[in-house]
Coordinates of C-alpha atoms in Angstrom, one line a residue:
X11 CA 110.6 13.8 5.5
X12 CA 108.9 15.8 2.5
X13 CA 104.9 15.1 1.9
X14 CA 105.5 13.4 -1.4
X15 CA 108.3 10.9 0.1
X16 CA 105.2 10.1 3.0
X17 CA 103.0 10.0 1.0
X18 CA 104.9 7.0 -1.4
X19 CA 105.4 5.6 1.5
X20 CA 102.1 5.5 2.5
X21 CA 100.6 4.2 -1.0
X22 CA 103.6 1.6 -0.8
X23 CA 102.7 0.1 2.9
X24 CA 99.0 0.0 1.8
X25 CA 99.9 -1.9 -1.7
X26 CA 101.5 -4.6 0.4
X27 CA 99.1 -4.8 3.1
X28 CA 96.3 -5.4 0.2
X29 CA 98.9 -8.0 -2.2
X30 CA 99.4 -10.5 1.6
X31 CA 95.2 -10.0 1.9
X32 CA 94.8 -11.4 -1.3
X33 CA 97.4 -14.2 -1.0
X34 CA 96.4 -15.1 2.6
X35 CA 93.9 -18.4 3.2
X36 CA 90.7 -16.4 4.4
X37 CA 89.8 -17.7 8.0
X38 CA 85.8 -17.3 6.6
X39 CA 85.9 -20.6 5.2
X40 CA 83.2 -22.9 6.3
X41 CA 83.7 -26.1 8.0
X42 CA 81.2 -28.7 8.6
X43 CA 82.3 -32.1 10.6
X44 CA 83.6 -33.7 7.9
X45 CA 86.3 -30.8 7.2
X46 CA 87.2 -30.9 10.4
X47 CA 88.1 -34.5 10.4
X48 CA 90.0 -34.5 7.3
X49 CA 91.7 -31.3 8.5
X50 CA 92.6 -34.0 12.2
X51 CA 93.6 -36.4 9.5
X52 CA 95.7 -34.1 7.3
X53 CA 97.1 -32.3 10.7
X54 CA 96.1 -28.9 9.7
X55 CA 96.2 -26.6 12.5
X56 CA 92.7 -25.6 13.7
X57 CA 91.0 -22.3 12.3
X58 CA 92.1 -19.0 14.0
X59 CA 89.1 -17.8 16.9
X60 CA 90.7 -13.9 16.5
X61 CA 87.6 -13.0 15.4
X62 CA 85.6 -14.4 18.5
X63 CA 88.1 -12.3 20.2
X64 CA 87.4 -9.3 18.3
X65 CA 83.6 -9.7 19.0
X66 CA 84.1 -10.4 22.8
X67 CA 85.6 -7.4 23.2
X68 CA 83.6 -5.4 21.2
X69 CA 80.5 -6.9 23.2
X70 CA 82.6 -5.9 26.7
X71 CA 82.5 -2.8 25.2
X72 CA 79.3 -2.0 24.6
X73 CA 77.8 -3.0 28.0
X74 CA 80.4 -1.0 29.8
X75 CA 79.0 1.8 27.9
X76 CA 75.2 0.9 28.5
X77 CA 74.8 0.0 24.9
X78 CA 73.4 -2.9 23.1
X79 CA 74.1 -1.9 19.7
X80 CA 72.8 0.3 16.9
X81 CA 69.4 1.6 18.1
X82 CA 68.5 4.7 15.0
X83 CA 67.3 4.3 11.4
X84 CA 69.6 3.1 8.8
X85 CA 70.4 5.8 5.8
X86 CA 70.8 5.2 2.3
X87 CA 71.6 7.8 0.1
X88 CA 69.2 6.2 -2.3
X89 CA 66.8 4.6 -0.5
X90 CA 66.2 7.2 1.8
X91 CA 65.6 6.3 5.4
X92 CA 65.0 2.4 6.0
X93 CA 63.8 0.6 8.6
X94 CA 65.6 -0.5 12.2
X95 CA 67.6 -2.8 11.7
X96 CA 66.9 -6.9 12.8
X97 CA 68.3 -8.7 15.5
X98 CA 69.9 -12.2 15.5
X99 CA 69.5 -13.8 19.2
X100 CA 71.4 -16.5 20.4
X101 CA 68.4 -18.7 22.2
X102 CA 70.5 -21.7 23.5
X103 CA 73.0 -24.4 23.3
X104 CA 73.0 -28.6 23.8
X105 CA 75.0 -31.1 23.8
X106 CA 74.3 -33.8 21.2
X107 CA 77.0 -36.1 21.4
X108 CA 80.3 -35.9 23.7
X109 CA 83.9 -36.2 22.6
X110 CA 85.0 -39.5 21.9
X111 CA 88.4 -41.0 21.1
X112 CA 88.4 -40.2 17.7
X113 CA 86.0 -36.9 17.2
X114 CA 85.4 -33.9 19.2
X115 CA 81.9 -33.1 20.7
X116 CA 78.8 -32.0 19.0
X117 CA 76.6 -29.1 19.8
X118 CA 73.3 -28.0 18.8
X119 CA 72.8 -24.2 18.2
X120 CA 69.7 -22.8 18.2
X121 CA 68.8 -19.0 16.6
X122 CA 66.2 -16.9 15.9
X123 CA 66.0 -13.9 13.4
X124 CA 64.1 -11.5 15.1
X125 CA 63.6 -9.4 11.9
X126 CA 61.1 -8.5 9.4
X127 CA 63.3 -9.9 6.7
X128 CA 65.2 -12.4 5.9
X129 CA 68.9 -12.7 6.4
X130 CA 71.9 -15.2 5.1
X131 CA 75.6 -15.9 4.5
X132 CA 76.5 -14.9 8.1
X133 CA 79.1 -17.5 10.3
X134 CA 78.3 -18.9 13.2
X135 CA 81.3 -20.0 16.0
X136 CA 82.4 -22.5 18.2
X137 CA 85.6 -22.1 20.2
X138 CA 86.6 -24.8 22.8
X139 CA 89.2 -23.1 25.5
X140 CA 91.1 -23.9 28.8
X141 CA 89.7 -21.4 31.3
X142 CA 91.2 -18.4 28.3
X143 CA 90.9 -18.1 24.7
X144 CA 93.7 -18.2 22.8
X145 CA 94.1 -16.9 19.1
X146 CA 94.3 -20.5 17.9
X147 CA 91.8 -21.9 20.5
X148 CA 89.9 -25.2 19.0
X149 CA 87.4 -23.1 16.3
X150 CA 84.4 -24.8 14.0
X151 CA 82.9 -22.1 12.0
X152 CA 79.7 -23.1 10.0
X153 CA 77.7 -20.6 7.6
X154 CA 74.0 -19.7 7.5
X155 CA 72.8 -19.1 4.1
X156 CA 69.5 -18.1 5.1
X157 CA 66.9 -18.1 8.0
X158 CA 63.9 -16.7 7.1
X159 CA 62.3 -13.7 8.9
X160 CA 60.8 -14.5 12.9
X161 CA 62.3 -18.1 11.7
X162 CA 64.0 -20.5 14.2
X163 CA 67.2 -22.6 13.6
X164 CA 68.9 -25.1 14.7
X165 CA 72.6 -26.3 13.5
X166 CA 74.8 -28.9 14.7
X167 CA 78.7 -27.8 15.1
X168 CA 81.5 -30.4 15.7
X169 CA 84.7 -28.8 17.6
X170 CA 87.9 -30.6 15.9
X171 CA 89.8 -33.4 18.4
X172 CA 92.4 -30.7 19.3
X173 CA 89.7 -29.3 21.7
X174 CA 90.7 -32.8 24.1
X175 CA 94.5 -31.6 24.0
X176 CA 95.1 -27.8 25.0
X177 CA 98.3 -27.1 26.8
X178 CA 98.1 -25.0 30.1
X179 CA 99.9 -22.6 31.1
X180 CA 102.0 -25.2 32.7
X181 CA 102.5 -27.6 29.4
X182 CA 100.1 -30.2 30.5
X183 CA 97.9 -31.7 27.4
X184 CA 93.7 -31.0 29.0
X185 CA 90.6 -31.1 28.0
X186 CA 89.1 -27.7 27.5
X187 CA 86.3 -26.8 29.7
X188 CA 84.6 -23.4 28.8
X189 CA 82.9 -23.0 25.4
X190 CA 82.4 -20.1 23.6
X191 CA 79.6 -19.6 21.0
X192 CA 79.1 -16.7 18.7
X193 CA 76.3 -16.3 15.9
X194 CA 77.0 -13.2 13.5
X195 CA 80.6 -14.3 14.8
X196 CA 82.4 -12.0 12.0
X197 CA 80.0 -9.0 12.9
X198 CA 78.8 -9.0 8.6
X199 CA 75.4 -7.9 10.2
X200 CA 74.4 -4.3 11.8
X201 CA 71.5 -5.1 14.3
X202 CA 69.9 -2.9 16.8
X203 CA 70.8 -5.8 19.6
X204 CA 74.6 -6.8 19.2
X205 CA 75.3 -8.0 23.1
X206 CA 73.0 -11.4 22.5
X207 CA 75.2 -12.8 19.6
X208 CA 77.8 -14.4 22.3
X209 CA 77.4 -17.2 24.9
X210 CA 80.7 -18.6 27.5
X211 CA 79.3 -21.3 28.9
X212 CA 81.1 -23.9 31.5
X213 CA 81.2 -27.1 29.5
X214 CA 79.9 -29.1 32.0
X215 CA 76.6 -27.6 32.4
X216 CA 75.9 -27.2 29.0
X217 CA 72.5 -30.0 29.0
X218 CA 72.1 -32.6 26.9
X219 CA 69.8 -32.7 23.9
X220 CA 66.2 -33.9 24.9
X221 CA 64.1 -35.0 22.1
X222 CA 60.3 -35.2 23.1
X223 CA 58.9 -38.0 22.2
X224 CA 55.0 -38.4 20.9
X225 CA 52.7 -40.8 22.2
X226 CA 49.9 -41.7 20.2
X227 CA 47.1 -42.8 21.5
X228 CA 44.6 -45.2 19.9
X229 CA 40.5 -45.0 20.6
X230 CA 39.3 -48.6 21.2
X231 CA 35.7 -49.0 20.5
X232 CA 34.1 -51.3 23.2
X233 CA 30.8 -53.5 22.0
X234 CA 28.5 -54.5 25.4
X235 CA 26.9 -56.9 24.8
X236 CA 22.8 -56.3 26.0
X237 CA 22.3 -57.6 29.3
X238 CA 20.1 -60.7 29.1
X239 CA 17.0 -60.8 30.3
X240 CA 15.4 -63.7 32.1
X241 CA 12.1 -64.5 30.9
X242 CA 10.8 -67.3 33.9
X243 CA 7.5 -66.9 35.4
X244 CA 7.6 -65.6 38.7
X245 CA 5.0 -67.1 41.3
X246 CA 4.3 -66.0 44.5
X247 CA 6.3 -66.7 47.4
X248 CA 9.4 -65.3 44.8
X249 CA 10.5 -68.2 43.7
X250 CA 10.7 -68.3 39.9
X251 CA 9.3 -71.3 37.9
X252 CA 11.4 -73.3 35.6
X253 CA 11.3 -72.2 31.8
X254 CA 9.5 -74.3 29.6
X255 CA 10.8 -75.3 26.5
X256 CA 10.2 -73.7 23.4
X257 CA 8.0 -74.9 21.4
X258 CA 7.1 -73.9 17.5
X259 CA 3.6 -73.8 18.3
X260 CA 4.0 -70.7 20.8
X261 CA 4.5 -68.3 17.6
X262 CA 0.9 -69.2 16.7
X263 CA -1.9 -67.1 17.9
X264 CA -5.5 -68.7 17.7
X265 CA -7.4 -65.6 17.2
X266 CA -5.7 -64.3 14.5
X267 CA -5.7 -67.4 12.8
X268 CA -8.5 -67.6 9.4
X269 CA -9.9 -71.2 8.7
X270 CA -12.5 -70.0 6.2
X271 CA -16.1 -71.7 6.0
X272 CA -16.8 -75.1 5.7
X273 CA -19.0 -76.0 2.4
X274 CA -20.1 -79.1 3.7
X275 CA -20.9 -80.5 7.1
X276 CA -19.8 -84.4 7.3
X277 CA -22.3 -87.1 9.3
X278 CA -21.1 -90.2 10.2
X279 CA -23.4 -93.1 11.3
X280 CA -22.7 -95.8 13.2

């Protein structure tokens, strides 16, 4: 085969690969929980989880060789040298509300940016599977546009109902049982920590959602009142007198009181 006939060939296969990417549905799309039930409703197949895959094995990968992802400076040619890169960390996952007859289960992911700056427009990944993920596993992908730097979030994923019918091996309709979660799950971000993007957790241990609940607590101001004090004559023998009556004339004291002097001294005769 001459160069120039390879290298038409070459230009031609990349042409076509580039016209089907720009024709092809992009599996970036986000869902929320109410795509995801129109998409049951409508009977479109669930979302393809190939690239979960992708970052499973690329996470494999880099703990077989002692990595954990990109640990030097980034370079730009105009810039100069930046800082190390961030780190996304997958903290943990809950279980707000199970599956139901007529909608899949809920989750609650929680994430922190463990960066000095802020990041956004990065997917995060659900995939419900049977014991092995498939390229069409059950798949709710939600997108982040922005977590703040050192911030903490927390979304709330719905897998579609398909997730309560995967066929076995054997062609038996189960329930899956393992989940998979993966923030960064398209790999848009380069961060010096790439292995702690990615849970598999056993569905049944994944814990429900406790909400902490705040108990106020209201000061009540007592009022004693004085103790009363009994005023009775005591006599000897300790055996207290009877009270008298009060009388108006006890607030009158005789020595303070002022008659004047009399001007004129009356007689009388018998």
């Amino acid at each position: 085969m001459s160069r120039l006939k390879y290298v038409l060939l070459t230009l031609s296969f990349v042409s076509s690969v580039a016209i089907s990417h720009c024709f092809a549905e992009p599996v970036a799309a986000p869902v929320n929980a109410e795509n995801i039930r129109t998409d049951q409703v409508l009977g479109i197949r669930t979302h393809s989880c190939g690239h979960v895959i992708h970052l499973l094995m690329q996470t494999r990968m880099l703990r077989q060789s002692g990595q954990v992802g990109f640990g030097g400076a980034m370079y730009n040619p105009h810039l100069g040298v930046m800082s190390k890169p961030g780190d996304l960390q997958l903290l943990c996952v809950s279980l707000i509300s199970d599956a139901c007859e007529g909608a899949g289960p809920i989750y609650q992911i929680q994430l922190q940016n463990c960066s000095e700056i802020p990041v956004g427009n990065f997917r995060v990944s659900v995939v419900g599977a049977c014991g092995q993920i498939q390229p069409y596993s059950p798949t709710a992908i939600v997108t982040v546009p922005r977590i703040e730097a050192g911030a903490v979030l927390e979304l709330q994923i719905q897998l579609p109902l398909t997730c309560l019918a995967i066929y076995n091996p054997a062609g038996a309709a189960v329930e899956f049982n393992t989940l998979i979660v993966a923030i960064d799950s398209f790999d848009e971000l380069i961060e010096c920590n790439e292995v702690n993007n990615i849970l598999i957790l056993n569905r049944s241990e994944i814990a429900p959602l406790v909400v902490e609940e705040t108990t106020v607590v209201e000061e009540s101001i007592e009022t004693t009142a004085p103790p009363a004090v009994d005023t009775a004559p005591v006599v000897e023998g300790g055996v207290s007198a009877p009270a008298a009556p009060a009388s108006p004339m006890d607030s009158i004291d005789l020595d303070d009181l002022d008659l004047g002097e009399a001007e004129q001294t009356a007689v009388r005769f018998r």
